[in-house]
PDB file of C-alpha atoms in Angstrom:
ATOM      1  CA  UNK A   5      81.802  76.169 128.390  1.00 94.00           C
ATOM      2  CA  UNK A   6      82.797  74.603 131.489  1.00 97.00           C
ATOM      3  CA  UNK A   7      85.220  72.306 131.269  1.00 97.00           C
ATOM      4  CA  UNK A   8      87.081  69.824 133.802  1.00 97.00           C
ATOM      5  CA  UNK A   9      90.770  68.737 132.694  1.00 97.00           C
ATOM      6  CA  UNK A  10      93.074  66.264 134.207  1.00 96.00           C
ATOM      7  CA  UNK A  11      96.511  65.880 133.508  1.00 94.00           C
ATOM      8  CA  UNK A  12      96.684  69.402 132.765  1.00 92.00           C
ATOM      9  CA  UNK A  13     100.134  70.064 133.807  1.00 91.00           C
ATOM     10  CA  UNK A  14     101.556  67.131 131.800  1.00 92.00           C
ATOM     11  CA  UNK A  15     103.062  67.736 128.027  1.00 93.00           C
ATOM     12  CA  UNK A  16      99.952  67.830 126.290  1.00 95.00           C
ATOM     13  CA  UNK A  17      97.650  69.058 128.755  1.00 95.00           C
ATOM     14  CA  UNK A  18      99.721  72.286 129.449  1.00 93.00           C
ATOM     15  CA  UNK A  19      99.558  72.930 125.600  1.00 94.00           C
ATOM     16  CA  UNK A  20      95.974  72.222 125.493  1.00 96.00           C
ATOM     17  CA  UNK A  21      94.913  74.771 128.384  1.00 94.00           C
ATOM     18  CA  UNK A  22      96.924  77.475 126.406  1.00 91.00           C
ATOM     19  CA  UNK A  23      95.014  77.163 123.398  1.00 91.00           C
ATOM     20  CA  UNK A  24      91.628  76.027 124.775  1.00 90.00           C
ATOM     21  CA  UNK A  25      90.565  79.606 124.351  1.00 80.00           C
ATOM     22  CA  UNK A  26      87.701  81.605 126.439  1.00 83.00           C
ATOM     23  CA  UNK A  27      86.193  78.768 128.743  1.00 91.00           C
ATOM     24  CA  UNK A  28      85.960  78.323 132.170  1.00 94.00           C
ATOM     25  CA  UNK A  29      88.465  75.721 133.105  1.00 94.00           C
ATOM     26  CA  UNK A  30      88.904  73.594 136.169  1.00 95.00           C
ATOM     27  CA  UNK A  31      91.956  71.493 136.482  1.00 94.00           C
ATOM     28  CA  UNK A  32      92.545  68.334 138.733  1.00 93.00           C
ATOM     29  CA  UNK A  33      96.130  68.364 140.168  1.00 90.00           C
ATOM     30  CA  UNK A  34      98.016  66.812 143.026  1.00 86.00           C
ATOM     31  CA  UNK A  35      99.700  70.383 143.546  1.00 88.00           C
ATOM     32  CA  UNK A  36      96.988  72.962 142.998  1.00 86.00           C
ATOM     33  CA  UNK A  37      99.358  75.971 144.024  1.00 86.00           C
ATOM     34  CA  UNK A  38     102.102  74.899 141.511  1.00 87.00           C
ATOM     35  CA  UNK A  39      99.404  73.999 138.611  1.00 88.00           C
ATOM     36  CA  UNK A  40      98.197  77.404 138.767  1.00 85.00           C
ATOM     37  CA  UNK A  41     101.424  79.034 138.849  1.00 82.00           C
ATOM     38  CA  UNK A  42     102.523  77.020 135.837  1.00 83.00           C
ATOM     39  CA  UNK A  43      99.289  77.641 133.835  1.00 86.00           C
ATOM     40  CA  UNK A  44      98.023  80.891 135.000  1.00 77.00           C
ATOM     41  CA  UNK A  45      95.429  82.458 137.378  1.00 64.00           C
ATOM     42  CA  UNK A  46      92.630  81.964 134.394  1.00 79.00           C
ATOM     43  CA  UNK A  47      92.361  78.493 135.369  1.00 89.00           C
ATOM     44  CA  UNK A  48      90.667  77.047 138.753  1.00 91.00           C
ATOM     45  CA  UNK A  49      93.048  74.286 140.331  1.00 91.00           C
ATOM     46  CA  UNK A  50      91.816  71.783 142.603  1.00 92.00           C
ATOM     47  CA  UNK A  51      93.439  69.072 144.436  1.00 92.00           C
ATOM     48  CA  UNK A  52      90.664  66.148 144.631  1.00 93.00           C
ATOM     49  CA  UNK A  53      87.194  65.216 143.043  1.00 93.00           C
ATOM     50  CA  UNK A  54      85.979  65.002 146.445  1.00 90.00           C
ATOM     51  CA  UNK A  55      84.887  68.612 145.974  1.00 84.00           C
ATOM     52  CA  UNK A  56      82.053  67.493 143.751  1.00 94.00           C
ATOM     53  CA  UNK A  57      79.330  65.116 144.614  1.00 95.00           C
ATOM     54  CA  UNK A  58      78.518  64.723 140.684  1.00 97.00           C
ATOM     55  CA  UNK A  59      80.055  66.806 137.376  1.00 98.00           C
ATOM     56  CA  UNK A  60      76.691  68.180 136.433  1.00 97.00           C
ATOM     57  CA  UNK A  61      78.221  71.903 136.510  1.00 96.00           C
ATOM     58  CA  UNK A  62      80.827  70.785 133.707  1.00 97.00           C
ATOM     59  CA  UNK A  63      79.961  70.748 129.868  1.00 98.00           C
ATOM     60  CA  UNK A  64      82.749  68.415 129.181  1.00 98.00           C
ATOM     61  CA  UNK A  65      85.442  66.509 130.760  1.00 98.00           C
ATOM     62  CA  UNK A  66      89.076  65.970 129.358  1.00 98.00           C
ATOM     63  CA  UNK A  67      90.847  63.278 130.902  1.00 98.00           C
ATOM     64  CA  UNK A  68      94.625  63.222 130.191  1.00 97.00           C
ATOM     65  CA  UNK A  69      96.191  61.789 133.493  1.00 94.00           C
ATOM     66  CA  UNK A  70      98.643  59.267 133.779  1.00 91.00           C
ATOM     67  CA  UNK A  71     102.016  58.208 134.921  1.00 89.00           C
ATOM     68  CA  UNK A  72     104.592  58.436 132.024  1.00 85.00           C
ATOM     69  CA  UNK A  73     104.759  54.798 130.591  1.00 86.00           C
ATOM     70  CA  UNK A  74     108.537  55.051 129.063  1.00 79.00           C
ATOM     71  CA  UNK A  75     110.482  56.748 131.911  1.00 71.00           C
ATOM     72  CA  UNK A  76     111.451  53.689 133.892  1.00 80.00           C
ATOM     73  CA  UNK A  77     111.887  49.759 133.749  1.00 86.00           C
ATOM     74  CA  UNK A  78     108.270  48.023 133.990  1.00 89.00           C
ATOM     75  CA  UNK A  79     109.036  46.498 137.472  1.00 92.00           C
ATOM     76  CA  UNK A  80     105.859  45.301 139.152  1.00 93.00           C
ATOM     77  CA  UNK A  81     105.539  48.318 141.383  1.00 94.00           C
ATOM     78  CA  UNK A  82     106.253  50.364 138.328  1.00 92.00           C
ATOM     79  CA  UNK A  83     103.387  48.778 136.137  1.00 93.00           C
ATOM     80  CA  UNK A  84     100.958  49.075 139.199  1.00 95.00           C
ATOM     81  CA  UNK A  85     101.675  52.875 139.172  1.00 94.00           C
ATOM     82  CA  UNK A  86     101.031  53.208 135.251  1.00 94.00           C
ATOM     83  CA  UNK A  87      97.623  51.318 135.778  1.00 95.00           C
ATOM     84  CA  UNK A  88      96.433  53.194 138.877  1.00 96.00           C
ATOM     85  CA  UNK A  89      97.270  56.605 137.362  1.00 94.00           C
ATOM     86  CA  UNK A  90      95.096  55.925 134.552  1.00 96.00           C
ATOM     87  CA  UNK A  91      92.305  53.461 135.680  1.00 97.00           C
ATOM     88  CA  UNK A  92      91.551  55.104 139.011  1.00 97.00           C
ATOM     89  CA  UNK A  93      90.904  58.620 137.873  1.00 97.00           C
ATOM     90  CA  UNK A  94      88.979  57.316 134.901  1.00 98.00           C
ATOM     91  CA  UNK A  95      86.767  55.348 137.209  1.00 98.00           C
ATOM     92  CA  UNK A  96      86.290  58.155 139.628  1.00 97.00           C
ATOM     93  CA  UNK A  97      85.266  60.775 136.822  1.00 98.00           C
ATOM     94  CA  UNK A  98      82.931  57.961 135.555  1.00 98.00           C
ATOM     95  CA  UNK A  99      81.353  57.357 138.815  1.00 97.00           C
ATOM     96  CA  UNK A 100      80.716  61.310 139.530  1.00 97.00           C
ATOM     97  CA  UNK A 101      79.123  61.436 135.916  1.00 97.00           C
ATOM     98  CA  UNK A 102      76.849  58.796 137.028  1.00 97.00           C
ATOM     99  CA  UNK A 103      75.927  60.299 140.135  1.00 96.00           C
ATOM    100  CA  UNK A 104      74.399  63.616 138.501  1.00 95.00           C
ATOM    101  CA  UNK A 105      70.941  64.012 136.529  1.00 96.00           C
ATOM    102  CA  UNK A 106      72.639  66.115 133.962  1.00 97.00           C
ATOM    103  CA  UNK A 107      75.871  64.836 133.335  1.00 97.00           C
ATOM    104  CA  UNK A 108      78.797  66.475 130.735  1.00 98.00           C
ATOM    105  CA  UNK A 109      77.912  66.108 126.986  1.00 98.00           C
ATOM    106  CA  UNK A 110      81.369  65.264 126.511  1.00 98.00           C
ATOM    107  CA  UNK A 111      83.758  62.967 128.145  1.00 98.00           C
ATOM    108  CA  UNK A 112      87.577  62.929 125.881  1.00 98.00           C
ATOM    109  CA  UNK A 113      89.836  60.296 127.431  1.00 98.00           C
ATOM    110  CA  UNK A 114      93.132  59.351 127.065  1.00 97.00           C
ATOM    111  CA  UNK A 115      94.352  56.272 125.343  1.00 97.00           C
ATOM    112  CA  UNK A 116      97.330  55.168 123.165  1.00 96.00           C
ATOM    113  CA  UNK A 117      98.201  53.343 119.933  1.00 96.00           C
ATOM    114  CA  UNK A 118      99.850  50.772 122.064  1.00 94.00           C
ATOM    115  CA  UNK A 119      96.296  49.448 122.397  1.00 95.00           C
ATOM    116  CA  UNK A 120      97.003  47.887 118.906  1.00 96.00           C
ATOM    117  CA  UNK A 121     100.107  45.986 119.897  1.00 92.00           C
ATOM    118  CA  UNK A 122     102.762  45.196 117.535  1.00 91.00           C
ATOM    119  CA  UNK A 123     101.381  44.991 114.090  1.00 91.00           C
ATOM    120  CA  UNK A 124     104.528  45.335 111.933  1.00 90.00           C
ATOM    121  CA  UNK A 125     103.720  47.441 108.622  1.00 92.00           C
ATOM    122  CA  UNK A 126      99.902  46.578 108.419  1.00 95.00           C
ATOM    123  CA  UNK A 127      97.747  50.001 108.196  1.00 96.00           C
ATOM    124  CA  UNK A 128      95.495  50.249 111.278  1.00 96.00           C
ATOM    125  CA  UNK A 129      92.599  52.261 111.258  1.00 97.00           C
ATOM    126  CA  UNK A 130      90.076  52.612 114.250  1.00 97.00           C
ATOM    127  CA  UNK A 131      88.113  49.939 112.944  1.00 94.00           C
ATOM    128  CA  UNK A 132      91.030  47.417 113.637  1.00 94.00           C
ATOM    129  CA  UNK A 133      89.942  44.375 116.027  1.00 90.00           C
ATOM    130  CA  UNK A 134      92.252  44.727 118.956  1.00 88.00           C
ATOM    131  CA  UNK A 135      90.281  42.066 120.753  1.00 83.00           C
ATOM    132  CA  UNK A 136      91.278  39.182 118.600  1.00 79.00           C
ATOM    133  CA  UNK A 137      94.662  40.600 116.891  1.00 81.00           C
ATOM    134  CA  UNK A 138      96.747  41.487 119.856  1.00 85.00           C
ATOM    135  CA  UNK A 139      98.687  39.443 122.425  1.00 86.00           C
ATOM    136  CA  UNK A 140      96.539  39.599 125.582  1.00 88.00           C
ATOM    137  CA  UNK A 141      99.916  39.552 127.642  1.00 89.00           C
ATOM    138  CA  UNK A 142     101.189  42.746 125.880  1.00 91.00           C
ATOM    139  CA  UNK A 143     101.178  45.242 128.904  1.00 93.00           C
ATOM    140  CA  UNK A 144     100.572  48.710 126.668  1.00 93.00           C
ATOM    141  CA  UNK A 145      97.749  46.776 125.225  1.00 94.00           C
ATOM    142  CA  UNK A 146      96.484  45.757 128.770  1.00 95.00           C
ATOM    143  CA  UNK A 147      96.631  49.147 130.020  1.00 96.00           C
ATOM    144  CA  UNK A 148      94.950  51.175 126.946  1.00 96.00           C
ATOM    145  CA  UNK A 149      92.408  48.122 126.964  1.00 96.00           C
ATOM    146  CA  UNK A 150      91.250  48.619 130.484  1.00 97.00           C
ATOM    147  CA  UNK A 151      91.424  52.302 130.310  1.00 97.00           C
ATOM    148  CA  UNK A 152      89.567  52.457 127.472  1.00 97.00           C
ATOM    149  CA  UNK A 153      86.579  50.120 128.856  1.00 97.00           C
ATOM    150  CA  UNK A 154      86.232  52.421 132.012  1.00 98.00           C
ATOM    151  CA  UNK A 155      85.690  55.435 129.865  1.00 98.00           C
ATOM    152  CA  UNK A 156      83.377  53.814 127.868  1.00 98.00           C
ATOM    153  CA  UNK A 157      81.064  52.840 130.509  1.00 98.00           C
ATOM    154  CA  UNK A 158      80.240  56.717 130.880  1.00 98.00           C
ATOM    155  CA  UNK A 159      78.497  56.599 127.383  1.00 97.00           C
ATOM    156  CA  UNK A 160      75.011  57.492 127.518  1.00 96.00           C
ATOM    157  CA  UNK A 161      72.378  59.382 125.417  1.00 97.00           C
ATOM    158  CA  UNK A 162      73.269  62.522 127.553  1.00 97.00           C
ATOM    159  CA  UNK A 163      77.058  61.795 127.242  1.00 98.00           C
ATOM    160  CA  UNK A 164      79.436  61.080 124.363  1.00 98.00           C
ATOM    161  CA  UNK A 165      82.797  59.472 124.904  1.00 98.00           C
ATOM    162  CA  UNK A 166      85.869  60.093 122.485  1.00 98.00           C
ATOM    163  CA  UNK A 167      88.938  58.000 123.197  1.00 98.00           C
ATOM    164  CA  UNK A 168      92.297  59.516 122.215  1.00 98.00           C
ATOM    165  CA  UNK A 169      94.405  56.652 120.807  1.00 98.00           C
ATOM    166  CA  UNK A 170      97.692  58.741 120.925  1.00 97.00           C
ATOM    167  CA  UNK A 171     100.996  58.303 118.932  1.00 95.00           C
ATOM    168  CA  UNK A 172     104.229  59.874 119.932  1.00 93.00           C
ATOM    169  CA  UNK A 173     103.748  63.577 120.605  1.00 95.00           C
ATOM    170  CA  UNK A 174     106.668  65.573 119.099  1.00 95.00           C
ATOM    171  CA  UNK A 175     106.926  69.375 120.580  1.00 94.00           C
ATOM    172  CA  UNK A 176     109.509  71.775 121.097  1.00 88.00           C
ATOM    173  CA  UNK A 177     110.049  71.680 124.940  1.00 84.00           C
ATOM    174  CA  UNK A 178     108.795  68.315 126.184  1.00 83.00           C
ATOM    175  CA  UNK A 179     107.696  64.830 125.315  1.00 84.00           C
ATOM    176  CA  UNK A 180     109.560  62.396 123.276  1.00 86.00           C
ATOM    177  CA  UNK A 181     111.512  64.612 120.931  1.00 89.00           C
ATOM    178  CA  UNK A 182     113.243  66.448 124.119  1.00 87.00           C
ATOM    179  CA  UNK A 183     114.741  63.159 125.165  1.00 85.00           C
ATOM    180  CA  UNK A 184     115.608  62.260 121.554  1.00 86.00           C
ATOM    181  CA  UNK A 185     117.878  65.495 120.563  1.00 89.00           C
ATOM    182  CA  UNK A 186     120.809  65.013 122.708  1.00 88.00           C
ATOM    183  CA  UNK A 187     122.296  62.300 121.027  1.00 88.00           C
ATOM    184  CA  UNK A 188     121.459  63.454 117.399  1.00 89.00           C
ATOM    185  CA  UNK A 189     122.850  66.957 118.465  1.00 90.00           C
ATOM    186  CA  UNK A 190     125.933  65.241 119.215  1.00 88.00           C
ATOM    187  CA  UNK A 191     126.130  63.362 115.812  1.00 89.00           C
ATOM    188  CA  UNK A 192     125.467  59.954 117.890  1.00 86.00           C
ATOM    189  CA  UNK A 193     121.796  59.364 116.773  1.00 88.00           C
ATOM    190  CA  UNK A 194     120.321  56.741 114.528  1.00 89.00           C
ATOM    191  CA  UNK A 195     117.743  54.004 113.964  1.00 91.00           C
ATOM    192  CA  UNK A 196     116.716  51.757 117.135  1.00 90.00           C
ATOM    193  CA  UNK A 197     116.910  48.146 116.452  1.00 90.00           C
ATOM    194  CA  UNK A 198     116.257  47.369 112.970  1.00 91.00           C
ATOM    195  CA  UNK A 199     114.529  50.641 112.192  1.00 92.00           C
ATOM    196  CA  UNK A 200     111.656  48.585 110.254  1.00 93.00           C
ATOM    197  CA  UNK A 201     109.063  49.529 113.097  1.00 94.00           C
ATOM    198  CA  UNK A 202     106.607  52.074 112.498  1.00 95.00           C
ATOM    199  CA  UNK A 203     106.758  55.786 114.428  1.00 93.00           C
ATOM    200  CA  UNK A 204     102.933  56.789 114.623  1.00 95.00           C
ATOM    201  CA  UNK A 205     104.170  60.335 115.319  1.00 96.00           C
ATOM    202  CA  UNK A 206     102.322  63.535 115.707  1.00 97.00           C
ATOM    203  CA  UNK A 207     102.953  67.420 115.853  1.00 98.00           C
ATOM    204  CA  UNK A 208     101.926  68.859 119.336  1.00 97.00           C
ATOM    205  CA  UNK A 209     100.127  71.626 117.586  1.00 97.00           C
ATOM    206  CA  UNK A 210      97.824  68.869 115.503  1.00 98.00           C
ATOM    207  CA  UNK A 211      97.221  66.995 118.931  1.00 98.00           C
ATOM    208  CA  UNK A 212      95.832  70.183 120.266  1.00 98.00           C
ATOM    209  CA  UNK A 213      93.948  70.844 117.674  1.00 98.00           C
ATOM    210  CA  UNK A 214      92.533  67.712 117.262  1.00 98.00           C
ATOM    211  CA  UNK A 215      91.245  67.499 120.885  1.00 98.00           C
ATOM    212  CA  UNK A 216      89.603  70.906 120.283  1.00 98.00           C
ATOM    213  CA  UNK A 217      87.911  69.408 117.263  1.00 98.00           C
ATOM    214  CA  UNK A 218      86.557  66.553 119.005  1.00 98.00           C
ATOM    215  CA  UNK A 219      85.444  68.954 121.892  1.00 98.00           C
ATOM    216  CA  UNK A 220      83.554  70.903 119.284  1.00 97.00           C
ATOM    217  CA  UNK A 221      82.169  68.203 117.076  1.00 98.00           C
ATOM    218  CA  UNK A 222      79.001  66.710 118.673  1.00 97.00           C
ATOM    219  CA  UNK A 223      79.082  64.051 116.398  1.00 98.00           C
ATOM    220  CA  UNK A 224      82.040  62.591 117.131  1.00 98.00           C
ATOM    221  CA  UNK A 225      82.386  59.439 119.355  1.00 98.00           C
ATOM    222  CA  UNK A 226      84.272  56.332 119.756  1.00 98.00           C
ATOM    223  CA  UNK A 227      88.175  55.638 119.262  1.00 98.00           C
ATOM    224  CA  UNK A 228      90.202  58.461 117.471  1.00 98.00           C
ATOM    225  CA  UNK A 229      93.981  57.643 116.100  1.00 98.00           C
ATOM    226  CA  UNK A 230      95.568  60.692 117.040  1.00 98.00           C
ATOM    227  CA  UNK A 231      98.670  60.164 114.731  1.00 98.00           C
ATOM    228  CA  UNK A 232      99.618  62.247 111.397  1.00 98.00           C
ATOM    229  CA  UNK A 233      98.189  60.916 108.206  1.00 98.00           C
ATOM    230  CA  UNK A 234     101.883  59.714 106.890  1.00 96.00           C
ATOM    231  CA  UNK A 235     103.467  57.753 109.486  1.00 95.00           C
ATOM    232  CA  UNK A 236     107.020  56.675 108.946  1.00 96.00           C
ATOM    233  CA  UNK A 237     109.546  53.956 110.090  1.00 96.00           C
ATOM    234  CA  UNK A 238     111.603  54.508 112.773  1.00 94.00           C
ATOM    235  CA  UNK A 239     114.596  54.487 110.445  1.00 95.00           C
ATOM    236  CA  UNK A 240     112.928  57.346 108.115  1.00 96.00           C
ATOM    237  CA  UNK A 241     112.245  59.247 111.186  1.00 93.00           C
ATOM    238  CA  UNK A 242     115.761  58.840 112.525  1.00 94.00           C
ATOM    239  CA  UNK A 243     117.158  60.002 108.901  1.00 94.00           C
ATOM    240  CA  UNK A 244     114.846  63.221 109.208  1.00 96.00           C
ATOM    241  CA  UNK A 245     115.885  64.218 112.421  1.00 94.00           C
ATOM    242  CA  UNK A 246     119.547  63.931 111.810  1.00 94.00           C
ATOM    243  CA  UNK A 247     119.164  66.117 108.493  1.00 95.00           C
ATOM    244  CA  UNK A 248     116.997  68.588 110.180  1.00 95.00           C
ATOM    245  CA  UNK A 249     119.698  69.067 113.000  1.00 94.00           C
ATOM    246  CA  UNK A 250     122.406  68.885 109.966  1.00 93.00           C
ATOM    247  CA  UNK A 251     124.075  65.914 111.966  1.00 92.00           C
ATOM    248  CA  UNK A 252     125.262  62.728 110.514  1.00 90.00           C
ATOM    249  CA  UNK A 253     123.305  59.547 110.490  1.00 89.00           C
ATOM    250  CA  UNK A 254     125.457  56.547 110.634  1.00 85.00           C
ATOM    251  CA  UNK A 255     124.903  55.035 114.080  1.00 85.00           C
ATOM    252  CA  UNK A 256     122.117  52.723 115.510  1.00 82.00           C
ATOM    253  CA  UNK A 257     121.145  51.676 118.849  1.00 83.00           C
ATOM    254  CA  UNK A 258     120.948  47.569 118.945  1.00 82.00           C
ATOM    255  CA  UNK A 259     117.800  45.867 120.188  1.00 84.00           C
ATOM    256  CA  UNK A 260     119.779  44.166 123.137  1.00 79.00           C
ATOM    257  CA  UNK A 261     121.199  47.510 124.436  1.00 78.00           C
ATOM    258  CA  UNK A 262     117.709  48.627 124.759  1.00 75.00           C
ATOM    259  CA  UNK A 263     116.625  45.479 126.133  1.00 82.00           C
ATOM    260  CA  UNK A 264     119.221  45.404 128.883  1.00 78.00           C
ATOM    261  CA  UNK A 265     118.255  49.118 129.759  1.00 71.00           C
ATOM    262  CA  UNK A 266     114.678  49.125 129.686  1.00 77.00           C
ATOM    263  CA  UNK A 267     113.636  45.429 130.087  1.00 84.00           C
ATOM    264  CA  UNK A 268     110.282  44.891 128.971  1.00 83.00           C
ATOM    265  CA  UNK A 269     109.623  48.739 128.239  1.00 79.00           C
ATOM    266  CA  UNK A 270     112.171  48.562 125.473  1.00 82.00           C
ATOM    267  CA  UNK A 271     108.964  46.776 123.404  1.00 83.00           C
ATOM    268  CA  UNK A 272     107.520  50.705 123.139  1.00 79.00           C
ATOM    269  CA  UNK A 273     110.681  51.618 121.084  1.00 83.00           C
ATOM    270  CA  UNK A 274     111.179  48.449 119.158  1.00 85.00           C
ATOM    271  CA  UNK A 275     107.948  47.398 118.036  1.00 89.00           C
ATOM    272  CA  UNK A 276     105.335  49.887 116.395  1.00 91.00           C
ATOM    273  CA  UNK A 277     101.970  50.756 114.762  1.00 94.00           C
ATOM    274  CA  UNK A 278     101.218  52.039 111.394  1.00 96.00           C
ATOM    275  CA  UNK A 279      98.303  53.980 112.614  1.00 97.00           C
ATOM    276  CA  UNK A 280      96.145  56.260 110.328  1.00 98.00           C
ATOM    277  CA  UNK A 281      93.706  58.750 111.498  1.00 98.00           C
ATOM    278  CA  UNK A 282      90.954  57.528 109.421  1.00 98.00           C
ATOM    279  CA  UNK A 283      87.893  58.955 111.517  1.00 98.00           C
ATOM    280  CA  UNK A 284      89.252  62.312 112.203  1.00 98.00           C
ATOM    281  CA  UNK A 285      89.732  62.970 108.524  1.00 98.00           C
ATOM    282  CA  UNK A 286      86.575  61.751 107.644  1.00 98.00           C
ATOM    283  CA  UNK A 287      84.868  64.300 109.928  1.00 98.00           C
ATOM    284  CA  UNK A 288      86.613  66.907 108.462  1.00 98.00           C
ATOM    285  CA  UNK A 289      89.904  67.560 110.502  1.00 98.00           C
ATOM    286  CA  UNK A 290      92.750  69.171 108.566  1.00 98.00           C
ATOM    287  CA  UNK A 291      96.271  68.377 109.547  1.00 98.00           C
ATOM    288  CA  UNK A 292      98.792  71.225 109.514  1.00 98.00           C
ATOM    289  CA  UNK A 293     101.568  68.713 109.688  1.00 98.00           C
ATOM    290  CA  UNK A 294     101.298  65.755 107.597  1.00 97.00           C
ATOM    291  CA  UNK A 295     104.761  64.994 106.555  1.00 97.00           C
ATOM    292  CA  UNK A 296     107.618  64.288 109.143  1.00 97.00           C
ATOM    293  CA  UNK A 297     109.959  66.582 107.558  1.00 97.00           C
ATOM    294  CA  UNK A 298     107.733  69.594 107.826  1.00 97.00           C
ATOM    295  CA  UNK A 299     106.945  68.985 111.349  1.00 97.00           C
ATOM    296  CA  UNK A 300     110.704  68.871 112.343  1.00 97.00           C
ATOM    297  CA  UNK A 301     111.459  71.759 110.424  1.00 96.00           C
ATOM    298  CA  UNK A 302     108.768  73.780 112.392  1.00 96.00           C
ATOM    299  CA  UNK A 303     109.856  72.250 115.803  1.00 96.00           C
ATOM    300  CA  UNK A 304     113.600  72.666 115.338  1.00 94.00           C
ATOM    301  CA  UNK A 305     113.545  76.098 113.726  1.00 87.00           C
TER     302      UNK A 305
END
């Protein structure tokens, strides 16, 4: 299978490329030389989609590109970068697919559970009506909603579209867990705010396996929650992480401290989604890590 991947040097993308198997892989990167060095010579790295008039040569496109959403305060300029890094590449990919006569059979495109807004302890499956249940001014919702609309426009009798409504991806050497570990290792970790907000986590191995499952399941289309079947509250996650590291769990981070440090972006940590992967499991996908204790034990072994 010939596959084009964007965002291949990111945390999820790099793990995916290593696990994707014997396929002909082309990756899009702003620095093709560095990308090839990072991911190996088995991939073809390009710096621009202008190389292609259309994408007829590819069987599938996996679109994972996007500026990290939590690294910085959401200034007007940063919001622009977050949006453009997702919307522009997705729009270009769709344009290239529509320009051909035999477009890729599969388009897998990123999104996030942030599209659901803050739904407290309500269990959320992919059938949840985002258009009528989320604050339209919620920035994460705005980003994901437009991102998904652009991706879905590639849908046709020739092309199925899968949307990855991704939760918090936990891995050994990157992502959210890497940033969380230092205070916990020092015995200073604890819940954020009141700790009751849900933490829709997924192990990186299950994240990659789910993408490959969607790639190889022709009947799969539409949105999919990329989250473990047993989401936990922030307090439960925090307690599990402290226990896995054999550290105390007595401190907490007040909400006002996060709001001072991150501004509007603090909503990603103080709010949450109890998202469930109903569609993935109904199609037969099996999670290796359903429970947070087992996931953290594996990642911190």
